Coordinates of N, CA and C and ligand atoms in Angstrom, one line a residue:
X5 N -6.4 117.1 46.7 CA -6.6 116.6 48.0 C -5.3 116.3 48.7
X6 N -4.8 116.6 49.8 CA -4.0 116.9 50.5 C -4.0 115.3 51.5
X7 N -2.9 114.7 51.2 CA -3.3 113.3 52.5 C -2.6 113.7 53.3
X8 N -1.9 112.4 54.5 CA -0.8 112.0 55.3 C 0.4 112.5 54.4
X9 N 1.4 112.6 55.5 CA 2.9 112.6 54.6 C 3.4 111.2 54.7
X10 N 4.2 111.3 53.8 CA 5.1 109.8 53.8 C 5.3 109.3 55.0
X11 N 6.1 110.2 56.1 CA 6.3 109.7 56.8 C 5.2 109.3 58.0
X12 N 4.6 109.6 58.0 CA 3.0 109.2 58.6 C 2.3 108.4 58.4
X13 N 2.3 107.4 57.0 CA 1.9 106.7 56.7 C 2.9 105.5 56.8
X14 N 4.1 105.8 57.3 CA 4.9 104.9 57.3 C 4.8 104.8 58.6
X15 N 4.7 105.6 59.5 CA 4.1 105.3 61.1 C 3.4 104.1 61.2
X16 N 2.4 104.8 60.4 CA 0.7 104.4 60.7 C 0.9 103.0 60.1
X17 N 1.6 102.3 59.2 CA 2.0 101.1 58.6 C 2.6 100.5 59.5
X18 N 3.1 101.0 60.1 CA 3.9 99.7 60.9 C 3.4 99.9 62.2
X19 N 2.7 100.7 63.1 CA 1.9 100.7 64.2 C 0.4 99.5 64.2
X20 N 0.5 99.5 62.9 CA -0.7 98.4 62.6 C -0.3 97.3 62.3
X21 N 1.1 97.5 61.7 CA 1.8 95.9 61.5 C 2.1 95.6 63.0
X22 N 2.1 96.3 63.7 CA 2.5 95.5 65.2 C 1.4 95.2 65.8
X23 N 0.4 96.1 65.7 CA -1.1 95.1 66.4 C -1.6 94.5 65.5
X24 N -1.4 94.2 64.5 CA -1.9 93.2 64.0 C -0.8 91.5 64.4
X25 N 0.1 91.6 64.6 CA 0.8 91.2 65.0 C 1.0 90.5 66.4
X26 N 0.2 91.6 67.3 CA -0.3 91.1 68.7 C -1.6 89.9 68.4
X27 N -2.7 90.3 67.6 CA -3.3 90.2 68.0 C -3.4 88.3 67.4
X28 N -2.2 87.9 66.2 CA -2.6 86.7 65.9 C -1.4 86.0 67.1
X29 N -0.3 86.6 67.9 CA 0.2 85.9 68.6 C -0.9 85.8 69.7
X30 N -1.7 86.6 69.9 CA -2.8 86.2 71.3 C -3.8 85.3 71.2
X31 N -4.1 85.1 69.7 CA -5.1 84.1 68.9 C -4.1 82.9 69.4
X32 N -2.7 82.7 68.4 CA -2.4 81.0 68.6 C -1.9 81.1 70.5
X33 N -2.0 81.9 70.8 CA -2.1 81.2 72.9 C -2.8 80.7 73.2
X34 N -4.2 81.3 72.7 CA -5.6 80.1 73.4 C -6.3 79.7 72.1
X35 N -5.6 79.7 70.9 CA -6.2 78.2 70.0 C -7.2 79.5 69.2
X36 N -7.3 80.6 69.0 CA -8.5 81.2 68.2 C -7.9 81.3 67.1
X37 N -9.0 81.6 66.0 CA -8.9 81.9 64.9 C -8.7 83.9 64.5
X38 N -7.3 84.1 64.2 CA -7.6 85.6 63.6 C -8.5 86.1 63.1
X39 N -9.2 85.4 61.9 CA -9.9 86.1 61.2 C -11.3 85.7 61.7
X40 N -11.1 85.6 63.2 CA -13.0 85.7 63.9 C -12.9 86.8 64.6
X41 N -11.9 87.8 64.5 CA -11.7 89.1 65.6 C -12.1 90.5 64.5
X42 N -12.5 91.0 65.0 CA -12.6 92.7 63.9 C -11.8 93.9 64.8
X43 N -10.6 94.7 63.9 CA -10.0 95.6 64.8 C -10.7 96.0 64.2
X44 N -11.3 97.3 65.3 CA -11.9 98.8 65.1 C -10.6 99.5 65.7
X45 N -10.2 100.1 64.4 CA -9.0 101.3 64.9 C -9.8 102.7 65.0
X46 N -9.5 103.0 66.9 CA -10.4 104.2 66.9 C -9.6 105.9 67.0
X47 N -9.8 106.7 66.0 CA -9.7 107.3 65.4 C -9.5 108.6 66.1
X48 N -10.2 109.0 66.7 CA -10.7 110.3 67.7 C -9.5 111.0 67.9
X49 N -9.7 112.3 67.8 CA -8.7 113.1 67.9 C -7.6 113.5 66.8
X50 N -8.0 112.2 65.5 CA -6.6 112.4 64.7 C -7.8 113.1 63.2
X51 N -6.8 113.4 62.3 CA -7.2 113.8 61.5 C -7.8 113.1 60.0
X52 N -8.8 113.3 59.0 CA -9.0 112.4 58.3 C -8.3 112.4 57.5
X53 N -7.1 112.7 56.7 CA -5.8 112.0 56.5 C -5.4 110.9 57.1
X54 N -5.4 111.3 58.2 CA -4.9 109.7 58.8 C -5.9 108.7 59.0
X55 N -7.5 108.9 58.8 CA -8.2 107.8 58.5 C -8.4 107.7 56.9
X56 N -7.9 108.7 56.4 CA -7.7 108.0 54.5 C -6.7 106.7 55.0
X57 N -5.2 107.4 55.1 CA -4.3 106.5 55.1 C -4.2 105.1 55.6
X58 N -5.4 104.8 57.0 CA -5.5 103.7 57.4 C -6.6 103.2 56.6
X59 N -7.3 103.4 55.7 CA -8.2 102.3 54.7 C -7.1 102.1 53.7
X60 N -6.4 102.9 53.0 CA -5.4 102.6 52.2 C -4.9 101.5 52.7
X61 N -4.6 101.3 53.8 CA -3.8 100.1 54.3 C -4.3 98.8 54.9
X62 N -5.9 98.8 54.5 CA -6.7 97.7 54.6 C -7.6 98.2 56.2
X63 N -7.6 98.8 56.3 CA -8.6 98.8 57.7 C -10.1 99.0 57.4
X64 N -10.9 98.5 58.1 CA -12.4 98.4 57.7 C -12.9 98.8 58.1
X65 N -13.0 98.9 59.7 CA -13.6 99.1 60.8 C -13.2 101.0 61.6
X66 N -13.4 101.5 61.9 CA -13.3 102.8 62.3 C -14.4 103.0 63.6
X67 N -13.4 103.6 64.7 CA -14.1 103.7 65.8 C -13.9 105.2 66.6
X68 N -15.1 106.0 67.1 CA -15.3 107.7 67.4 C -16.0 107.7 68.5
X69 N -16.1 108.4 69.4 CA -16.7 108.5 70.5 C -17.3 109.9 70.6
X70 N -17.3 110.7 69.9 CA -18.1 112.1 69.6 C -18.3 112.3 68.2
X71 N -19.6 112.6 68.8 CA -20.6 112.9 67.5 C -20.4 113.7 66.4
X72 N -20.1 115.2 67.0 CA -19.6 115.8 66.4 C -18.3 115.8 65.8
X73 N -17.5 115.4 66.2 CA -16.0 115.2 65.3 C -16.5 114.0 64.4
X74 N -16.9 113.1 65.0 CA -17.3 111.7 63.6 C -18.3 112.3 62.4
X75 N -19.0 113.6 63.0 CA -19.5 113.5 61.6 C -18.7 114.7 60.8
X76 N -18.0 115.5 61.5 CA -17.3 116.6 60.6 C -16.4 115.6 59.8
X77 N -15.8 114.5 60.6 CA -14.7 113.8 59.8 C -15.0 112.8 59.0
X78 N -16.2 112.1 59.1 CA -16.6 110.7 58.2 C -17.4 110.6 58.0
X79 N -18.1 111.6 57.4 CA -19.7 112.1 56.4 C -19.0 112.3 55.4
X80 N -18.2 113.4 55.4 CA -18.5 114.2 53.7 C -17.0 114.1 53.8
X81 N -16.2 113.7 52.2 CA -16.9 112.5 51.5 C -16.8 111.2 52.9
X82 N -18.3 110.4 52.3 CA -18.6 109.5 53.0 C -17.3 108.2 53.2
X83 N -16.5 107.9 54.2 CA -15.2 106.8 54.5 C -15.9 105.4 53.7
X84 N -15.1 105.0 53.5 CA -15.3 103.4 52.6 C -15.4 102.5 53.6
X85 N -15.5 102.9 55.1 CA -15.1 101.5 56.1 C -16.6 101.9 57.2
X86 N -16.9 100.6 58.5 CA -18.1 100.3 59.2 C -17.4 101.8 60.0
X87 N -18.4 102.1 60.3 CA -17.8 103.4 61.7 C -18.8 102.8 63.0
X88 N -17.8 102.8 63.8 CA -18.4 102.1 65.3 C -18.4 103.3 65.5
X89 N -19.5 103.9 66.9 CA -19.8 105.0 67.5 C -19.6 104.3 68.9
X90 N -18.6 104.6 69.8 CA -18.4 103.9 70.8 C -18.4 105.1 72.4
X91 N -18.9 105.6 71.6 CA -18.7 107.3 73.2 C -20.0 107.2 73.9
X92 N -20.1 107.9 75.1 CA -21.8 108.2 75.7 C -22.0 109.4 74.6
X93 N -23.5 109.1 74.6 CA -23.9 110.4 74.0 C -25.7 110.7 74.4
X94 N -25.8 111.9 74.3 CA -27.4 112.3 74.7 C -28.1 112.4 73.5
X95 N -29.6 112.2 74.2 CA -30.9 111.7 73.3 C -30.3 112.6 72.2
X96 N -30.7 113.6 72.3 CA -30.2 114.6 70.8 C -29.4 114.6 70.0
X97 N -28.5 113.8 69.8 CA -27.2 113.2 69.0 C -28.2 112.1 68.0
X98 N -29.1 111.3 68.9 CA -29.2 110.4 68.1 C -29.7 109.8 66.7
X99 N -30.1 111.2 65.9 CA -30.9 111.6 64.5 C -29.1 111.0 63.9
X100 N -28.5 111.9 64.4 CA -27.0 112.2 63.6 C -26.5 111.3 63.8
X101 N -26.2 110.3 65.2 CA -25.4 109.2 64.7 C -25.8 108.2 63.8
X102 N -27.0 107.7 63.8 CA -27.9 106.8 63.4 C -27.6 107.5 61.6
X103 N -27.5 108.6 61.4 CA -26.9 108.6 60.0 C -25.7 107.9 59.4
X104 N -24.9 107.7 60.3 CA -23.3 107.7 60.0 C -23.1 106.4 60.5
X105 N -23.6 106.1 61.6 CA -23.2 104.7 62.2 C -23.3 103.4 62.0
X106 N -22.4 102.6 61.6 CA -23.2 100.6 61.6 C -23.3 100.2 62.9
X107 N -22.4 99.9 63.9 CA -22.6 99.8 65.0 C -22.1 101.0 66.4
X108 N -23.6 100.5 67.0 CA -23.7 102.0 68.5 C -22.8 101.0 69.3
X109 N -21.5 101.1 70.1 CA -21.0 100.2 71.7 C -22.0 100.8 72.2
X110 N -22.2 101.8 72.9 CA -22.3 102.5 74.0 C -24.2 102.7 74.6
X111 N -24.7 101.5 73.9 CA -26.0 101.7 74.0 C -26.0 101.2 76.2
X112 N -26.3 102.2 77.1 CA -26.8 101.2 79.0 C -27.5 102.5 79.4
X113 N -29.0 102.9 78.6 CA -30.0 103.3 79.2 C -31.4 103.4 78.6
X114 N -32.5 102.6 78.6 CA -33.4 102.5 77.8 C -33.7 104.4 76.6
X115 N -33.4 105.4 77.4 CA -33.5 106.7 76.8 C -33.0 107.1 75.6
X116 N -31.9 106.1 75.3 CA -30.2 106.1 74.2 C -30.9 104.9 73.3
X117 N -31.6 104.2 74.0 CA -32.4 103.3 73.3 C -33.1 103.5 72.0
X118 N -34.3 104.2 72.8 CA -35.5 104.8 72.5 C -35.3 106.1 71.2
X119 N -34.4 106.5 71.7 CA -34.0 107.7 70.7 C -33.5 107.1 69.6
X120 N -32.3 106.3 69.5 CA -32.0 105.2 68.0 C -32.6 104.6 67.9
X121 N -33.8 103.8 68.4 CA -34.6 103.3 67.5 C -35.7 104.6 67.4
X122 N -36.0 105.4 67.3 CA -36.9 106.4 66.7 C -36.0 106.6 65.2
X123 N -34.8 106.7 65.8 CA -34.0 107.6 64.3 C -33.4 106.5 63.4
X124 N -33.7 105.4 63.8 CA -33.3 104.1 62.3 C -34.7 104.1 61.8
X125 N -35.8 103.9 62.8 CA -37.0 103.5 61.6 C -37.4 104.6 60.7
X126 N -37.0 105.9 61.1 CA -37.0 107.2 60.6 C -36.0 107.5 59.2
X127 N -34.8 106.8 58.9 CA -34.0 107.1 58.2 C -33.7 105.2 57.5
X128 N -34.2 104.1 58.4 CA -34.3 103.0 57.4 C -32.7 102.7 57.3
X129 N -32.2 103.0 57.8 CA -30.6 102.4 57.7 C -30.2 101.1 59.0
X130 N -29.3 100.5 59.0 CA -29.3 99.3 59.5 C -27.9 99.2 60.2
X131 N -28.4 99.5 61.8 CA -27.5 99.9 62.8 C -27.7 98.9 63.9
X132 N -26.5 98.1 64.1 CA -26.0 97.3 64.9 C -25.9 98.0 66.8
X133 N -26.6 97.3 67.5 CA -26.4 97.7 68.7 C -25.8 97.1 69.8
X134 N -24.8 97.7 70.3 CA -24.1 97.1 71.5 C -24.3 97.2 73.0
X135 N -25.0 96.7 74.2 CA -25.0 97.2 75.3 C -23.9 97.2 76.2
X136 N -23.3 98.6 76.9 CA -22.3 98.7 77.4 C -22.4 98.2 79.1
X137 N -21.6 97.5 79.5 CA -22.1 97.1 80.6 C -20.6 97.8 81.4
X138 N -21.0 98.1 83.1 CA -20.1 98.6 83.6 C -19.5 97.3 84.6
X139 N -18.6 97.3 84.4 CA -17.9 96.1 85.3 C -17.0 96.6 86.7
X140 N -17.1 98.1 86.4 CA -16.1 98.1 88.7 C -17.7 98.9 89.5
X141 N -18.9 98.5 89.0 CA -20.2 99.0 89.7 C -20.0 100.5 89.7
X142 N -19.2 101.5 89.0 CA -19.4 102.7 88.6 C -19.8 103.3 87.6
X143 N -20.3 104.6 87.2 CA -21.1 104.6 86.2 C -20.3 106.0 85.3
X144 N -19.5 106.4 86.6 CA -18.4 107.5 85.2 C -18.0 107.1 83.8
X145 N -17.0 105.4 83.0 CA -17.1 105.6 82.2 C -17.9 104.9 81.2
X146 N -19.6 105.2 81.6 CA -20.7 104.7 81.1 C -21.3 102.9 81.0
X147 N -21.9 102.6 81.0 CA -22.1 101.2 81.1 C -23.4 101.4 82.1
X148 N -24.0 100.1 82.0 CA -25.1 99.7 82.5 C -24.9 98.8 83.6
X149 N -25.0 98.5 84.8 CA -24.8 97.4 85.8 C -25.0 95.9 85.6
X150 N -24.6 94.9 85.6 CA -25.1 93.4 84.8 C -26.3 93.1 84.7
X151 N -27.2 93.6 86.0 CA -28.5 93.3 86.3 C -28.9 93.9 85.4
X152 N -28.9 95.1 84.8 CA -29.5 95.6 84.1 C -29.8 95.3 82.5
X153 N -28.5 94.3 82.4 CA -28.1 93.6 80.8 C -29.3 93.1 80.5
X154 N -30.5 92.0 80.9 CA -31.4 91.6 80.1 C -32.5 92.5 79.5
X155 N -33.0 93.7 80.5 CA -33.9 94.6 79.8 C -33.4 95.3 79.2
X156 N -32.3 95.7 79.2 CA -31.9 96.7 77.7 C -32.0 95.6 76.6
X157 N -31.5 94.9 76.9 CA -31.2 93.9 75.0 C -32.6 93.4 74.5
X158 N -33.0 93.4 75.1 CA -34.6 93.2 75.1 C -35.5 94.3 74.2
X159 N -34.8 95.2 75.4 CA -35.2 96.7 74.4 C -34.7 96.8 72.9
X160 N -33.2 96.3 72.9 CA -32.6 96.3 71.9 C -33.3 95.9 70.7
X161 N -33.8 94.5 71.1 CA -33.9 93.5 70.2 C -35.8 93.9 69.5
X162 N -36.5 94.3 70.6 CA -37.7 94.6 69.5 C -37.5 95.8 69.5
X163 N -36.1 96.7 69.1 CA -36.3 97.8 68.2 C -36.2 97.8 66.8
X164 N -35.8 98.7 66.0 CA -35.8 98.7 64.6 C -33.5 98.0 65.1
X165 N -33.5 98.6 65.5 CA -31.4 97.6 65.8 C -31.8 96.7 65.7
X166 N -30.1 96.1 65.1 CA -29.9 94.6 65.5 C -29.0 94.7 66.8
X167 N -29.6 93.5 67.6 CA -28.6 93.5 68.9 C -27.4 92.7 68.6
X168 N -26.6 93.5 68.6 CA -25.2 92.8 68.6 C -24.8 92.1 69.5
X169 N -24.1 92.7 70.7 CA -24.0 91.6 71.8 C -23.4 93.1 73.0
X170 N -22.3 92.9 73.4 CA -22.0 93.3 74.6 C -20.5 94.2 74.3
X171 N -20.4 95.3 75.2 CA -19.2 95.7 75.1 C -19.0 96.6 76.4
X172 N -17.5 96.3 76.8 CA -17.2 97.1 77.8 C -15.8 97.3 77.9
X173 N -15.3 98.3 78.5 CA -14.2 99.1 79.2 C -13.8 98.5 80.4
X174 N -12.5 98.2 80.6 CA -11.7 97.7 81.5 C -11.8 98.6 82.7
X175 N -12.1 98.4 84.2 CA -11.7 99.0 84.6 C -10.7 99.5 85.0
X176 N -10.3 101.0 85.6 CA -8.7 101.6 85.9 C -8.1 101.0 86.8
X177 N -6.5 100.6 86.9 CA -6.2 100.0 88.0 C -7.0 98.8 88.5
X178 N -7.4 98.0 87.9 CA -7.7 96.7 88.3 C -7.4 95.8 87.2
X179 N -7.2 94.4 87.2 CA -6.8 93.3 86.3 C -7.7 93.2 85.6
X180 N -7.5 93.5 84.4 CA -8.6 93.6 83.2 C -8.8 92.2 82.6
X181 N -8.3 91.2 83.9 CA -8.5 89.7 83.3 C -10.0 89.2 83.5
X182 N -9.9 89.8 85.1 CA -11.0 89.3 85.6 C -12.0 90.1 85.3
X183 N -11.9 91.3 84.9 CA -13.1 92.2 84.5 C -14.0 91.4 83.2
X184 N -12.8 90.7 82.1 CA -13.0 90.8 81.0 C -13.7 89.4 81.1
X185 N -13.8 88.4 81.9 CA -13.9 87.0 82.7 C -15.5 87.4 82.7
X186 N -15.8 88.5 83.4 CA -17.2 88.9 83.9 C -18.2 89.0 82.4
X187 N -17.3 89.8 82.3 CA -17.9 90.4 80.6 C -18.4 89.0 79.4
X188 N -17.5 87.9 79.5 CA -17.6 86.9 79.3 C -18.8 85.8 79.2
X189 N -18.7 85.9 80.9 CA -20.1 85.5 81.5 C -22.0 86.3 80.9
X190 N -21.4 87.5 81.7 CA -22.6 88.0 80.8 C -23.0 88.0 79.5
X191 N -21.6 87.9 78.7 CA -22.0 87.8 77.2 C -22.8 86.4 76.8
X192 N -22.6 85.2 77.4 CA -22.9 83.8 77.3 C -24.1 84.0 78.0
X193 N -24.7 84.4 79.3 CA -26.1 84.5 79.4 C -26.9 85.3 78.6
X194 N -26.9 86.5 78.1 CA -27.2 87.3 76.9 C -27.7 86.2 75.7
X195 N -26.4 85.2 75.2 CA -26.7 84.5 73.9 C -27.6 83.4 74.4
X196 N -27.6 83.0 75.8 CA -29.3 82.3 75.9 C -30.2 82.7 75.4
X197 N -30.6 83.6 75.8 CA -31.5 84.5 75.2 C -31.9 85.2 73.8
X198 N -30.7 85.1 73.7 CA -30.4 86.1 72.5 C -29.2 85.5 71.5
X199 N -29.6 84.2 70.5 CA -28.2 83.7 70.3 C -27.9 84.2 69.5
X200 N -28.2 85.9 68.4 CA -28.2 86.3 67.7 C -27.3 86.8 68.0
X201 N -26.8 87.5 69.2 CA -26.3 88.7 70.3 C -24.5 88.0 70.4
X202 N -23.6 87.9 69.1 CA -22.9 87.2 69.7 C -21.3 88.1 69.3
X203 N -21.7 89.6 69.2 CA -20.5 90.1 69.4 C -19.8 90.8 71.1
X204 N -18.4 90.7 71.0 CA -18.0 90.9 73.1 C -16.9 91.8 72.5
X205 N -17.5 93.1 72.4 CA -16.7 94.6 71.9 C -15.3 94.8 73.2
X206 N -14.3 94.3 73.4 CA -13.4 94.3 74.9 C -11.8 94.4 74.0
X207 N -11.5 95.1 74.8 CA -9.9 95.4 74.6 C -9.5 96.3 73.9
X208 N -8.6 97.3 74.6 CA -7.8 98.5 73.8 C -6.4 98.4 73.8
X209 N -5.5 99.1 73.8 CA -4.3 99.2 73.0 C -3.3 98.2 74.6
X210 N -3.6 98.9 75.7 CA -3.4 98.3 76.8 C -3.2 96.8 77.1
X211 N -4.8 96.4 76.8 CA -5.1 95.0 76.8 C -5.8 93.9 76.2
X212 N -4.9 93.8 75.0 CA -6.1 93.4 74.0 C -5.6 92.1 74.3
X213 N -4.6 91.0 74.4 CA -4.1 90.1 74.8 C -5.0 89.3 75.8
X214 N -5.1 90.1 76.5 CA -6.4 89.7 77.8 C -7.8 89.7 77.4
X215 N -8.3 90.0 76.3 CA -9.5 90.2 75.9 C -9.7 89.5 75.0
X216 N -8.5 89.2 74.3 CA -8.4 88.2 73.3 C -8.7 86.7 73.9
X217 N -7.9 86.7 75.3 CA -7.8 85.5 75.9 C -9.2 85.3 76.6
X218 N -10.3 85.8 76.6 CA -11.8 85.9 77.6 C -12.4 86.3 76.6
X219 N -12.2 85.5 75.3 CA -13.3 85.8 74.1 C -14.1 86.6 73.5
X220 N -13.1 87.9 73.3 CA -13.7 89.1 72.7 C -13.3 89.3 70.9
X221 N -14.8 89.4 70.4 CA -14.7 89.2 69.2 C -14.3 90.8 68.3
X222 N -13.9 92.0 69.2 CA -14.3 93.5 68.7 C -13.1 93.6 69.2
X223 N -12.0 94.3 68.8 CA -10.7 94.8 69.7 C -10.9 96.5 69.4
X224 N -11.2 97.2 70.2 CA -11.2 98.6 70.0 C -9.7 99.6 70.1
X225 N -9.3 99.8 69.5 CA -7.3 99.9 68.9 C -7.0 101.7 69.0
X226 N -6.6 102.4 69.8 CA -6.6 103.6 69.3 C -5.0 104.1 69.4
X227 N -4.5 103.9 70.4 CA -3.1 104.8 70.6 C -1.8 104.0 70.1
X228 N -2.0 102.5 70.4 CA -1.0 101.3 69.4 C -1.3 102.0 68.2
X229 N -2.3 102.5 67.5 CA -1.9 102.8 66.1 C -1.7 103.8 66.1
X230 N -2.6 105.0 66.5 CA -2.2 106.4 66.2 C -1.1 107.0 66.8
X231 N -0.8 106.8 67.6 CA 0.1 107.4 68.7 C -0.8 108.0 70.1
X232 N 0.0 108.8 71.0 CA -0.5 109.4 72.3 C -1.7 110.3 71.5
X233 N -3.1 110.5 72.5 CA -3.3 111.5 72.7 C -3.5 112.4 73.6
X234 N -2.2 112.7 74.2 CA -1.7 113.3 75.3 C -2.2 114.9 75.1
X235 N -2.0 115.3 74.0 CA -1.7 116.6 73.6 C -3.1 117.0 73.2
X236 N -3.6 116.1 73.1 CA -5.0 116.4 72.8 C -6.4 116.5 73.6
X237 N -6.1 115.5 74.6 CA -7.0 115.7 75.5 C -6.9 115.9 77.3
Ligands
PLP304 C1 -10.5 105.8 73.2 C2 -11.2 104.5 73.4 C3 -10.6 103.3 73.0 C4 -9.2 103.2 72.5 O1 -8.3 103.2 73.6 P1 -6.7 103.1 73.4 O2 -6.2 102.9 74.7 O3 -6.2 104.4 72.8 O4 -6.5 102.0 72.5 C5 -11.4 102.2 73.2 N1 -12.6 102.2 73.6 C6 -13.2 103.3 74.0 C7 -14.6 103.3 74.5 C8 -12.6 104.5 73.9 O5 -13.2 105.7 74.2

C-alpha cells in the first residue's frame, strides 16, 4: 500500500498543528473548554492517502460533501474515524450515505428526511442528524429558513436519527459574526425543545475563531489543513 510522501505528511502535520492551535487560542478568549469542540477535517477533493495520513496523526472526525467520492474513498477499506456527510444531496443518494455515515449536516427538507430515515431503519445503523439552516434567506448553499427549523427536527427526532442539533454555512461577504449570533439563537430554541439537540456544526478554515466565539461545538476544517482547492474545483 502506497501512502502520502514524507513530505505531505509533514504538510499535513503542521497544517493541523496550526488549527489546532487556533482553535485552543479561540477557546481561552471566551473561557471554553478545547476538548468540548470536534474538528471535522473535511477531506473532499484530496486523496485517501491523505486521509490515511490524517488518522495517523490523531484525527477522528472526517468531513465529504459527495456521495460518490465519500464512498469510493472511505468504504473500502472501511477509515477508522466518524465520517460527517456535510453536502446537499438527492433522495437517491440516501441508501449509500446512510451506509457510510455517523453524522448527515445537511439534513433542510422533510424529502432528505424521509429518505434517511427509510435507509437507517432499513440497514439499522446509527446516524446522527444535523438540520442545516440558511442564514442570508437564500437557498443556493442549501439550508432550511429559521421558520422552518422546528418541523424538520421534529421530523428528525421521531425518525429512526438522532437529532443532533444545527449546522450552518456563513454567509459570502457578510460578517460571519452576526450570522453565527443567529445560528446561536436558533440552536438555544431547538434545545427547548429538544435538549438532546445540542450539537452547532459552524465554522471553516476562514472563521472558526468567530464560531468558536458564538458557541459552536463542530468546526468543519478543510483548506487550513489540506491546502487550496483551487485546482480542483
Ligand atoms: C468544503 C466545506 C467546508 C470546508 O471549508 P474550508 O473553507 O475549506 O475550511 C466546510 N463546510 C462545508 C459545508 C463545506 O462544503
Amino acid at each position: 500500500m502506497s501512502g502520502a510522501t514524507a513530505e505531505r505528511r509533514a504538510e499535513l502535520a503542521a497544517n493541523l498543528a496550526a488549527v489546532r492551535d487556533r482553535l485552543t487560542r479561540a477557546c481561552a478568549q471566551v473561557d471554553r473548554d478545547p476538548t468540548q469542540l470536534r474538528l471535522v477535517v473535511v477531506t473532499k477533493y484530496f486523496p485517501r492517502t491523505d486521509v490515511d495520513a490524517l488518522i495517523d496523526l490523531g484525527v477522528t472526525d472526517l468531513g465529504e460533501n459527495r456521495d460518490q467520492e465519500a464512498r469510493a474513498k472511505l468504504v473500502d477499506p472501511p477509515v477508522r474515524a466518524r465520517v460527517h456527510f456535510i453536502g446537499q444531496f438527492q433522495t437517491n443518494k440516501a441508501t449509500s450515505i446512510a451506509g457510510y455515515a455517523d453524522v448527515v449536516h445537511s439534513l433542510d427538507r422533510p424529502k432528505a428526511i424521509a429518505a434517511l430515515d427509510r435507509a437507517v431503519r432499513a440497514n439499522g445503523r446509527e446516524v446522527t442528524g444535523l438540520i442545516q439552516v440558511s442564514l442570508d434567506g437564500a437557498t443556493g448553499r442549501g439550508g432550511a429558513q429559521p421558520e422552518d427549523v422546528p418541523a424538520l427536527a421534529d421530523a428528525v427526532a421521531a425518525s429512526a436519527l438522532r437529532l443532533g442539533g444545527v449546522m450552518a454555512v456563513a454567509p459570502l461577504g457578510a460578517d460571519p459574526g452576526s450570522a453565527f449570533a443567529r445560528l446561536r439563537t436558533i440552536a438555544a430554541e431547538l434545545r427547548a425543545s429538544h435538549p438532546e439537540a445540542t450539537i452547532v456544526s459552524a465554522g471553516m478554515s476562514g472563521d472558526l475563531e468567530s464560531a468558536i466565539a458564538h458557541g459552536a461545538t463542530h468546526l468543519r476544517v478543510g483548506t487550513a489543513i489540506l491546502g487550496s482547492r483551487q485546482s480542483h474545483e
